[in-house]
PDB file of C-alpha atoms in Angstrom:
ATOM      1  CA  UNK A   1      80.425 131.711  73.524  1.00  0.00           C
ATOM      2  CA  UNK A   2      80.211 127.781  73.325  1.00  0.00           C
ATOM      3  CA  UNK A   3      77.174 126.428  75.491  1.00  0.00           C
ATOM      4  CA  UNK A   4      78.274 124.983  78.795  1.00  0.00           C
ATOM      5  CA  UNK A   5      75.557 122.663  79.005  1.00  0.00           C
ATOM      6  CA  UNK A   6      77.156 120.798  75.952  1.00  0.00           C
ATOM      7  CA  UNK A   7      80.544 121.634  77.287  1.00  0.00           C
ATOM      8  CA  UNK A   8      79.474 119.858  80.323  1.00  0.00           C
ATOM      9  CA  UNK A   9      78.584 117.242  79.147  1.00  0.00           C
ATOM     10  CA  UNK A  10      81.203 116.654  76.859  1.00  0.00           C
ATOM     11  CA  UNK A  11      83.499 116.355  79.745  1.00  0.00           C
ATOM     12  CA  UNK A  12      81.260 114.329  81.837  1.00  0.00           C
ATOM     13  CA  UNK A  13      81.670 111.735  78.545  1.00  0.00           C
ATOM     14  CA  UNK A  14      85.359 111.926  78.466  1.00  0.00           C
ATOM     15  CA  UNK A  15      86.036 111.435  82.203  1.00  0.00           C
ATOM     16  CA  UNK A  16      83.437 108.192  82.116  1.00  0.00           C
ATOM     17  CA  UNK A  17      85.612 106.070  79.539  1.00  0.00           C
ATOM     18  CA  UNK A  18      86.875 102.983  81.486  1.00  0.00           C
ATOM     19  CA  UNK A  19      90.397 102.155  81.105  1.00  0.00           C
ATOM     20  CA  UNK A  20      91.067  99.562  78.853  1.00  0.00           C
ATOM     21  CA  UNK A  21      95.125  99.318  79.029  1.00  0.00           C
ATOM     22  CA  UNK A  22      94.705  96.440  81.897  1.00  0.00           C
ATOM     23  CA  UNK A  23      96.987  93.411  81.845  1.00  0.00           C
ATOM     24  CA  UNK A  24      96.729  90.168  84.777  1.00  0.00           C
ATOM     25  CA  UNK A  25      99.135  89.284  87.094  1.00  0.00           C
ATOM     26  CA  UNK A  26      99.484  85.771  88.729  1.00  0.00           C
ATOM     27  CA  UNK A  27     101.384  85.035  92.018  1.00  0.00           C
ATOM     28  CA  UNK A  28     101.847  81.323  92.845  1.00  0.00           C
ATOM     29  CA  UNK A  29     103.289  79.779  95.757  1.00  0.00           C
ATOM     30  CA  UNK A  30     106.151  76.868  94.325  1.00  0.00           C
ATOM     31  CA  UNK A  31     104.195  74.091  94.620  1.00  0.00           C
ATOM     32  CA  UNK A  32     101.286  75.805  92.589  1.00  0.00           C
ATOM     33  CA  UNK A  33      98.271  75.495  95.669  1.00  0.00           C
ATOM     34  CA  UNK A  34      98.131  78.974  95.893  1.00  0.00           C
ATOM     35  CA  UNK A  35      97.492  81.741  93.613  1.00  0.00           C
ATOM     36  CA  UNK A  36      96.499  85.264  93.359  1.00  0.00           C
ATOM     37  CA  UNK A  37      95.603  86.684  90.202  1.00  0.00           C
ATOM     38  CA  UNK A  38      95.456  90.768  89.692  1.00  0.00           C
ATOM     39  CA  UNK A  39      93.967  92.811  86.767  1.00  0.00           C
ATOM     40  CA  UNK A  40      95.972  95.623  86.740  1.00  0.00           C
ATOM     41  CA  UNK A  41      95.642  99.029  85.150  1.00  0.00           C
ATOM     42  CA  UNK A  42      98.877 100.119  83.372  1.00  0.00           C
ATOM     43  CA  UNK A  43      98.240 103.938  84.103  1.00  0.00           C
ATOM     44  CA  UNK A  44     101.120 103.689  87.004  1.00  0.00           C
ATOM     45  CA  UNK A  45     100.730 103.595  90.580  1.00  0.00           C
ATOM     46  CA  UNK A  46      98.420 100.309  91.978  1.00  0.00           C
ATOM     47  CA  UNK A  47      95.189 100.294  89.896  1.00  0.00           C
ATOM     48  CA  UNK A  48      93.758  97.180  90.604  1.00  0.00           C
ATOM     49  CA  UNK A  49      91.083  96.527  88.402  1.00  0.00           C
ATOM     50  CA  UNK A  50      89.781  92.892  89.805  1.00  0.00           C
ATOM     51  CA  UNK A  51      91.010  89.860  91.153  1.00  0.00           C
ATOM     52  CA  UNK A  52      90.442  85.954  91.641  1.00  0.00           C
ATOM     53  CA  UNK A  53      92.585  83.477  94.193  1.00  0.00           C
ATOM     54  CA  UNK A  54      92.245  80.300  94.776  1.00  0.00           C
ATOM     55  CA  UNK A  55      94.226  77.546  97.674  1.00  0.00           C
ATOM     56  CA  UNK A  56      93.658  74.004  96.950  1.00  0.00           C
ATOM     57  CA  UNK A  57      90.155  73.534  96.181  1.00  0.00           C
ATOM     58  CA  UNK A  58      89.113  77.113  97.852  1.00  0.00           C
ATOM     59  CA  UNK A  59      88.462  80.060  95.082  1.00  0.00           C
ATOM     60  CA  UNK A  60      87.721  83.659  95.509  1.00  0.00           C
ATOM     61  CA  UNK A  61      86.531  86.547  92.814  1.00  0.00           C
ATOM     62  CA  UNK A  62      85.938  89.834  92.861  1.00  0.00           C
ATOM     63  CA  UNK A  63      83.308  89.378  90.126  1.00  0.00           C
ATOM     64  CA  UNK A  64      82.249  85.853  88.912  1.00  0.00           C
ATOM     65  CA  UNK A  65      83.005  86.965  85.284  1.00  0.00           C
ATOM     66  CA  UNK A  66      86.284  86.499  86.413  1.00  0.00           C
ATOM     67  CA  UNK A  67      85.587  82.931  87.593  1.00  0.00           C
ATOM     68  CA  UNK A  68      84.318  81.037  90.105  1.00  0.00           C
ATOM     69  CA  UNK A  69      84.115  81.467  93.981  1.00  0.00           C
ATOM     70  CA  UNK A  70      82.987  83.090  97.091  1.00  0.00           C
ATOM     71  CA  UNK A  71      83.272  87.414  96.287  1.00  0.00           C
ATOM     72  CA  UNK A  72      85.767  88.953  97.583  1.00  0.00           C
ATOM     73  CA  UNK A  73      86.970  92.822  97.202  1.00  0.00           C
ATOM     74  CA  UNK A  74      90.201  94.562  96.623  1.00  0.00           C
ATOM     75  CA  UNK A  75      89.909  96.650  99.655  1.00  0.00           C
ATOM     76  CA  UNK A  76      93.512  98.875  99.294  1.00  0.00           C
ATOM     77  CA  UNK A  77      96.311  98.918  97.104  1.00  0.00           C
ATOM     78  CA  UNK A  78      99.602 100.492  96.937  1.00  0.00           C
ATOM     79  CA  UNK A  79     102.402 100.113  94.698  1.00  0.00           C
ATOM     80  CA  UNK A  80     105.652 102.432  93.255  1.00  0.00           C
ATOM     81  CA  UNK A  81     108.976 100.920  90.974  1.00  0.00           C
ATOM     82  CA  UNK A  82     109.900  98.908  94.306  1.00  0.00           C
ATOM     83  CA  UNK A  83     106.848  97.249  95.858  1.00  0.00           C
ATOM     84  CA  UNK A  84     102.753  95.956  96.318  1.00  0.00           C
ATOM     85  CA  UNK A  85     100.913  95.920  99.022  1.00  0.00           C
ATOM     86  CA  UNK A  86      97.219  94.660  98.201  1.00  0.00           C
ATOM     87  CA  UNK A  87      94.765  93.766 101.122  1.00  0.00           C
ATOM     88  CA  UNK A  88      92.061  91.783 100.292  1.00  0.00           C
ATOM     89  CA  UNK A  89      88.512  91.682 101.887  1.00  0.00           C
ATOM     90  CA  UNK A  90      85.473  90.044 101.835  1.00  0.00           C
ATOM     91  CA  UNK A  91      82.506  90.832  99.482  1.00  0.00           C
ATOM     92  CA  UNK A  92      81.158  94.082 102.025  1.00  0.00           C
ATOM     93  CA  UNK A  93      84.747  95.018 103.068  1.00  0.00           C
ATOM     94  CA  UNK A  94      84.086  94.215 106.376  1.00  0.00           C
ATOM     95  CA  UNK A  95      86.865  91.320 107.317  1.00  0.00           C
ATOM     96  CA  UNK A  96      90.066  91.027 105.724  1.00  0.00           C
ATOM     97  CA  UNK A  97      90.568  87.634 103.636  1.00  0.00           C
ATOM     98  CA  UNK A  98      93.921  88.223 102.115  1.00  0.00           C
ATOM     99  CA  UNK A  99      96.981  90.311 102.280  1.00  0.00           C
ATOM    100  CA  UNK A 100      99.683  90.202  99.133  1.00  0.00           C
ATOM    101  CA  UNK A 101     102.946  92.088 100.011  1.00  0.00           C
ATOM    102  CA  UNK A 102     105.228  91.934  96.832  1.00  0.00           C
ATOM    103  CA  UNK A 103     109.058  93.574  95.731  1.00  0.00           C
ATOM    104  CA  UNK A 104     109.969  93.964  92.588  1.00  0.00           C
ATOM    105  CA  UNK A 105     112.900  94.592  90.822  1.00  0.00           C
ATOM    106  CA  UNK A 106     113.922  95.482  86.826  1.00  0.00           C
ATOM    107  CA  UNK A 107     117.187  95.236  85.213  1.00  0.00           C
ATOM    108  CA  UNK A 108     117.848  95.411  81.324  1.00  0.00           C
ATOM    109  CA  UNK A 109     114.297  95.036  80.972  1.00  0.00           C
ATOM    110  CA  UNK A 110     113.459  91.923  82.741  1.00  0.00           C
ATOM    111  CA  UNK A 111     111.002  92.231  85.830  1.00  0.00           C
ATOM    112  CA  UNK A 112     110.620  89.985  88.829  1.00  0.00           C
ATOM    113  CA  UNK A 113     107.721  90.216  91.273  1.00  0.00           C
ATOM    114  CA  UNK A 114     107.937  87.988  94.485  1.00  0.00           C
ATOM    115  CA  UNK A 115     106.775  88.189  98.133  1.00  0.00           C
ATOM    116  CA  UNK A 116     104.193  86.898 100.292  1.00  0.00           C
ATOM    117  CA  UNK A 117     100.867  85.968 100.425  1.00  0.00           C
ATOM    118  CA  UNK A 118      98.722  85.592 103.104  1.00  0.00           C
ATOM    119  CA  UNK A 119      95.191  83.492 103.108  1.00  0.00           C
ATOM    120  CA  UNK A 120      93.816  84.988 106.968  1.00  0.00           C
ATOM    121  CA  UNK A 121      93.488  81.506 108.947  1.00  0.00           C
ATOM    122  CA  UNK A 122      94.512  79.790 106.088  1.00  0.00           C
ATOM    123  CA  UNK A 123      98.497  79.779 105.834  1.00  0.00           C
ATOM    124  CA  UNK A 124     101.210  82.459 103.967  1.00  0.00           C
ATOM    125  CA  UNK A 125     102.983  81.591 101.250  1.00  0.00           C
ATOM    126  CA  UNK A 126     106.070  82.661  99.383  1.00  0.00           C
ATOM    127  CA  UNK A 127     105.178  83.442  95.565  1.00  0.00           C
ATOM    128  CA  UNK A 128     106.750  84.772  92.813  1.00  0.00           C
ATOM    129  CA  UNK A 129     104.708  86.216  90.039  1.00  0.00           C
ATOM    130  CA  UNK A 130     104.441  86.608  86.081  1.00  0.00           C
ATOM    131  CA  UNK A 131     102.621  88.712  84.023  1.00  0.00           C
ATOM    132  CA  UNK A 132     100.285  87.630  81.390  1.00  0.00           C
TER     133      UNK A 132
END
């Protein structure tokens, strides 16, 4: 019989490996002011990883490794095949900064991502997004 302390803690191991299929995704408004920026998980579902914005000369992170600005946190995500919905907060998730509501659509293997975004006291914007 194997030993379930090394059993144990074999599994422990295996379920602590961080993801590392993640790819960005940048929403810009059409004059380029205003972007959001989303490291995604490719697992499926929402998985945001971290995330930077900026308007004008404002800029938010989630993690300054990610660049500069006041910290900000993904706070709740949801996405399927059709659409996003990411709500952005501040650095205790106490007061919402952001809100990023996105369709998307796929045909013969092209994607498009657009929506809104929404800077709380700041303005919304229409973006459309790429992958990078």
């Amino acid at each position: 019989m194997p030993n379930k302390l090394v059993l144990a803690v074999l599994a422990a191991s295996l379920s602590a490996v961080p993801a590392s299929a993640t790819q960005w995704m940048y929403c810009t408004d059409v004059e380029a002011n205003t972007e959001v920026g989303l490291l995604l998980g490719t697992a499926g579902g929402f998985g945001g990883i971290a995330a930077n914005m900026r308007h004008d000369t404002r800029h938010w992170t989630t993690d300054l490794a990610y660049g500069d600005g006041a910290i900000f946190t993904i706070g709740q995500g949801f996405a399927d095949d059709q659409i996003m919905k990411v709500d952005l907060y501040d650095e205790i998730v106490n007061l919402p900064v952001a809100e990023l509501r996105l369709s998307h659509a796929q045909e013969a293997g092209e994607h498009v991502f657009a929506g809104t975004l929404r800077i709380i006291g700041l303005g919304v914007w229409a973006v459309s997004c790429r992958e990078d």
